[in-house]
Tab-separated table of C-alpha atoms in Angstrom:
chain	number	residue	atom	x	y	z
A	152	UNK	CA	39.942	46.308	141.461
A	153	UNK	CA	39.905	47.162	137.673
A	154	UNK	CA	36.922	48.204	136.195
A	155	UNK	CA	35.020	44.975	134.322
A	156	UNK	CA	35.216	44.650	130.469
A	157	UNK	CA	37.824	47.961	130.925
A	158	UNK	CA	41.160	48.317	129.834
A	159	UNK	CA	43.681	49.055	133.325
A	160	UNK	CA	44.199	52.500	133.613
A	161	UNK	CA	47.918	52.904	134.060
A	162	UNK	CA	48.180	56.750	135.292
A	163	UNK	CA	48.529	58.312	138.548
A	164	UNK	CA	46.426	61.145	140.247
A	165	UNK	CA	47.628	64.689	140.185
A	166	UNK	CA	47.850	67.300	142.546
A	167	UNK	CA	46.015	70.046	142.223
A	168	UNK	CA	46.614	73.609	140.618
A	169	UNK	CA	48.120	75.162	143.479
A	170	UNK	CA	50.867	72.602	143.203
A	171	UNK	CA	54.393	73.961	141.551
A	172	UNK	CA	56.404	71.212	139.630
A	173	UNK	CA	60.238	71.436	140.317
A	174	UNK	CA	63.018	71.835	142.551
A	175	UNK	CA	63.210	74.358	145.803
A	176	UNK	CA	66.517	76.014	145.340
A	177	UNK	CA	67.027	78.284	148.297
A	178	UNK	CA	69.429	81.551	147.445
A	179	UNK	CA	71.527	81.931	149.909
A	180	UNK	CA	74.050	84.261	148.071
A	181	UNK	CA	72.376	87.330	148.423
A	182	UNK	CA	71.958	87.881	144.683
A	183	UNK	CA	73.470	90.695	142.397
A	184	UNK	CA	73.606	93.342	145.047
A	185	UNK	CA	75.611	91.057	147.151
A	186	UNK	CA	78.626	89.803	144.847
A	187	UNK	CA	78.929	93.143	143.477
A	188	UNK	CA	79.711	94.311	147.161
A	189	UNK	CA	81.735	91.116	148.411
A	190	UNK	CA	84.269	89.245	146.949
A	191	UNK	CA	83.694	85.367	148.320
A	192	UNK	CA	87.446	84.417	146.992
A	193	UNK	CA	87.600	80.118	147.620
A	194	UNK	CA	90.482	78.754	148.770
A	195	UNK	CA	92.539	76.519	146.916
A	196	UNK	CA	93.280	72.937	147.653
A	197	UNK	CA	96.458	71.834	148.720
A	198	UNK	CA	98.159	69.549	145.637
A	199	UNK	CA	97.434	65.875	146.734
A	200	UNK	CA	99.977	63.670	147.105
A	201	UNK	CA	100.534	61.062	144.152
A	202	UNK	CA	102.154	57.905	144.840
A	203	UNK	CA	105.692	57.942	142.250
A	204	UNK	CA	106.359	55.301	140.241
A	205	UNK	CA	108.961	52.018	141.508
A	206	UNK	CA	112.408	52.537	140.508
A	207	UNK	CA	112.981	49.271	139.148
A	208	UNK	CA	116.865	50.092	137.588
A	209	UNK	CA	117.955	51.023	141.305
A	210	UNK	CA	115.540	48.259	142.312
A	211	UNK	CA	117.468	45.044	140.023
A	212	UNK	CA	120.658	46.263	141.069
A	213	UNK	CA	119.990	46.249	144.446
A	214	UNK	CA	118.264	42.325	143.589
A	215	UNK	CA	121.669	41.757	141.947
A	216	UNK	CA	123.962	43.009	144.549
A	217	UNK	CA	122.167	40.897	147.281
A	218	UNK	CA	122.526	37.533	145.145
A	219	UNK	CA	118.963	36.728	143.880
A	220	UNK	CA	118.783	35.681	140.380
A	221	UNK	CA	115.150	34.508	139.962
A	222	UNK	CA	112.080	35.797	139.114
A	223	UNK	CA	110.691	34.998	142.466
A	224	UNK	CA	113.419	36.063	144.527
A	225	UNK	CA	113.137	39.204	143.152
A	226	UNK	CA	109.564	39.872	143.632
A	227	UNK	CA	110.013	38.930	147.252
A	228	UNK	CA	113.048	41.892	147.292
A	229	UNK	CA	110.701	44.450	145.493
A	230	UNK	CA	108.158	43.289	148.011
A	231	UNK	CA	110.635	44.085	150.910
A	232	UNK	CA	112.573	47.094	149.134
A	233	UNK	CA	109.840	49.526	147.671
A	234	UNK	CA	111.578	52.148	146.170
A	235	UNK	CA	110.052	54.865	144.716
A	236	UNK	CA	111.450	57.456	142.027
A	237	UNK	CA	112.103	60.553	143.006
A	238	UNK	CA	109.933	63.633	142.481
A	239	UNK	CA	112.336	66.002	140.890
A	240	UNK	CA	113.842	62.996	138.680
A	241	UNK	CA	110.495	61.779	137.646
A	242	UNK	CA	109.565	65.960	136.889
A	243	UNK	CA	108.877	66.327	133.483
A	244	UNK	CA	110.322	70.051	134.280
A	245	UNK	CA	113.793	69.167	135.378
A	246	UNK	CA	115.153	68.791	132.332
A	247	UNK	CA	117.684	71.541	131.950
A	248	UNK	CA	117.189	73.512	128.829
A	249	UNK	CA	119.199	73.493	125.789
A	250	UNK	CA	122.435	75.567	125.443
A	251	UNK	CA	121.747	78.343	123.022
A	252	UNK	CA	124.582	81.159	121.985
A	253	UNK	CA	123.429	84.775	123.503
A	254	UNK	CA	122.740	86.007	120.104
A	255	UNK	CA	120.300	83.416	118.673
A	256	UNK	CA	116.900	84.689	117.835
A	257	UNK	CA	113.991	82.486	117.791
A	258	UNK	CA	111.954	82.126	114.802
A	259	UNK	CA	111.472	81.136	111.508
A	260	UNK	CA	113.812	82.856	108.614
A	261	UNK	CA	111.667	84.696	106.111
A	262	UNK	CA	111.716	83.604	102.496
A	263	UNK	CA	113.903	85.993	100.089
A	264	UNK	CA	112.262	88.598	98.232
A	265	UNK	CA	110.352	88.059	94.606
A	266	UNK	CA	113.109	89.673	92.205
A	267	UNK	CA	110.379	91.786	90.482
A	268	UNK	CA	112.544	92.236	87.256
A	269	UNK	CA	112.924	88.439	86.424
A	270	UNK	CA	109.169	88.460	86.635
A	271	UNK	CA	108.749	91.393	84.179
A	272	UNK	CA	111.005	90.054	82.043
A	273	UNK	CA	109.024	86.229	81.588
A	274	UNK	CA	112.653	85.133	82.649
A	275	UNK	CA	110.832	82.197	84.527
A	276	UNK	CA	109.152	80.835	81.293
A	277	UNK	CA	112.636	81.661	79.624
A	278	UNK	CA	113.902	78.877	81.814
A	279	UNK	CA	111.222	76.343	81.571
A	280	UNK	CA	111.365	76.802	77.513
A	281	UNK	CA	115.126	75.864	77.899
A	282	UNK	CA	114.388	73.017	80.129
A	283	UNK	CA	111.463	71.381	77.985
A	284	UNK	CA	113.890	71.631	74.660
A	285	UNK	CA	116.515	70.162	76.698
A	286	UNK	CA	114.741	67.158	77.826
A	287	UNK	CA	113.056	66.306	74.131
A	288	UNK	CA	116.507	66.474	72.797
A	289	UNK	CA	118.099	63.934	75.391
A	290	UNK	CA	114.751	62.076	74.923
A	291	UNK	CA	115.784	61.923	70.958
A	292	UNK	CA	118.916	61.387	71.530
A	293	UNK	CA	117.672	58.314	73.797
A	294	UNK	CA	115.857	56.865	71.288
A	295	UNK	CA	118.370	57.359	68.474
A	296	UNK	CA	120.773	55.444	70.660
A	297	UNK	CA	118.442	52.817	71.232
A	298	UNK	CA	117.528	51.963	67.632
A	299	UNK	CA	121.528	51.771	66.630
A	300	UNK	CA	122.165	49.791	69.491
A	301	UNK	CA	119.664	47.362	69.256
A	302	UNK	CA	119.131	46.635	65.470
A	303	UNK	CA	116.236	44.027	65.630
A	304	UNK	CA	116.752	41.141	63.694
A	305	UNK	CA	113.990	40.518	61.388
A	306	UNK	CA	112.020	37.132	61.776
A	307	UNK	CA	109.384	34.989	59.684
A	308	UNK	CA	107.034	36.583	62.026
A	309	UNK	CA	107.933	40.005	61.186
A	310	UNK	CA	107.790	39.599	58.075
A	311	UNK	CA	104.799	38.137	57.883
A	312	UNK	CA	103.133	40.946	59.542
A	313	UNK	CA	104.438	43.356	56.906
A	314	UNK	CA	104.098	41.451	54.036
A	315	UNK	CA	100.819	39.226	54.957
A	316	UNK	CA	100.296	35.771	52.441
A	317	UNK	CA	97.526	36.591	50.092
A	318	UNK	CA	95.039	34.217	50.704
A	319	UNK	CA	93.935	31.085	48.336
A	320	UNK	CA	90.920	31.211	46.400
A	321	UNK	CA	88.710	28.597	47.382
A	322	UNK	CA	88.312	26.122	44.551
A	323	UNK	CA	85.673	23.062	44.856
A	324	UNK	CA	87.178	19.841	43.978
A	325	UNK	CA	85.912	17.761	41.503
A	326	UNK	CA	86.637	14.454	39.954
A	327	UNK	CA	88.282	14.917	36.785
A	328	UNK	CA	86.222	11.984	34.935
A	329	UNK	CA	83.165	14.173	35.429
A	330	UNK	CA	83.888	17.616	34.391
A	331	UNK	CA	83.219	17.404	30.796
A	332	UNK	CA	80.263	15.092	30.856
A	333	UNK	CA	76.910	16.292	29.438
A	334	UNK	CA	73.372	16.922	30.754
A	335	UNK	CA	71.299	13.612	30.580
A	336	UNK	CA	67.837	15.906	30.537
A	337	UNK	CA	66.876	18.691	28.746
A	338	UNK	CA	63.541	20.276	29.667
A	339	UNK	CA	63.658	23.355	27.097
A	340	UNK	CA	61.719	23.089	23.810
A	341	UNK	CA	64.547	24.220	22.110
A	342	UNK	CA	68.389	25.535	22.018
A	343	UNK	CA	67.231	29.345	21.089
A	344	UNK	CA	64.845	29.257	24.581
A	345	UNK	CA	67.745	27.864	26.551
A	346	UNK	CA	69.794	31.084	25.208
A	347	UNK	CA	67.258	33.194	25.885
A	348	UNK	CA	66.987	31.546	28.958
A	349	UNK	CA	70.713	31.754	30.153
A	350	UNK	CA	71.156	35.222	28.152
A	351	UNK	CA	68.283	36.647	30.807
């Protein structure tokens, strides 16, 4: 019984210290000394037979031949009629190797050699110059052709965005019968401080 107001102990006893942990192996080979004097060769297995694959092509014609024409007829024949491919036609090494003249040599070609002397002379760069100028000048050409072709017509639009409206000045508008009327009050002493006023 478990001890009271104790947690269970959940271990197990262990043998003592004469006790080794571990499997026995027992050498039975007789060690270094041994296979350097004997050679224990193992014989090899004999190759197990595999079961081939149904030859279903001889199979259907045989189906055919016989009269069936369903789908269950001719799982009852394939049922009756196992046949299996062959070994050597099923081989994946009976295929007969290709016909190659006597004096083929196998390999890849190697590339030509650098021509040094192009190299020294920038010849490469020579080229490239040539072919840059060459394309800017079809590329101009391009262009030049396009704009004589294609003459754009010009529209309000256009011209609009060259030559923009200039815009109105914005003018408050006020009824004519009241421009030229007079102030009713006037809180300076006199005209002189309403110049000096305005002047400042």
């Amino acid at each position: 019984q478990a001890e009271l107001g104790k947690t269970q102990r959940n271990c197990y006893t262990l043998p003592g210290l004469d006790f080794s942990y571990g499997l026995c192996t027992l050498r039975t080979d007789g060690g270094v000394p041994e296979a350097i004097g004997h050679w224990n060769t193992v014989n090899s297995r004999p190759p197990l037979a595999r079961r081939m694959p149904r030859d279903y092509i001889t199979m259907n014609r045989g189906a055919l031949k016989a009269g069936f024409t369903t789908a269950r007829e001719f799982n009852l024949y394939y049922k009756i009629k196992d046949i299996r491919c062959k070994d050597k036609e099923y081989s994946c090494f009976n295929t007969s190797p290709p016909k190659v003249p006597a004096d083929f040599t196998y390999g890849i070609t190697a590339r030509p050699s650098t021509p040094l002397f192009d190299l020294l002379q920038h010849k490469y760069k020579e080229l490239w110059m040539e072919q840059q100028r060459a394309m800017t000048a079809a590329l101009r050409a391009g262009k030049k052709k396009v704009t004589t072709l294609q003459q754009v017509c010009e529209t309000r639009t256009t011209l609009l965005r060259k030559h923009p409206v200039p815009a109105k000045e914005e003018s408050f508008w006020h009824l004519p019968r009241l421009e030229k009327v007079g102030p009713h009050l006037s809180t300076f002493p006199d005209r002189e401080a309403r110049k000096k006023a305005l002047s400042a």
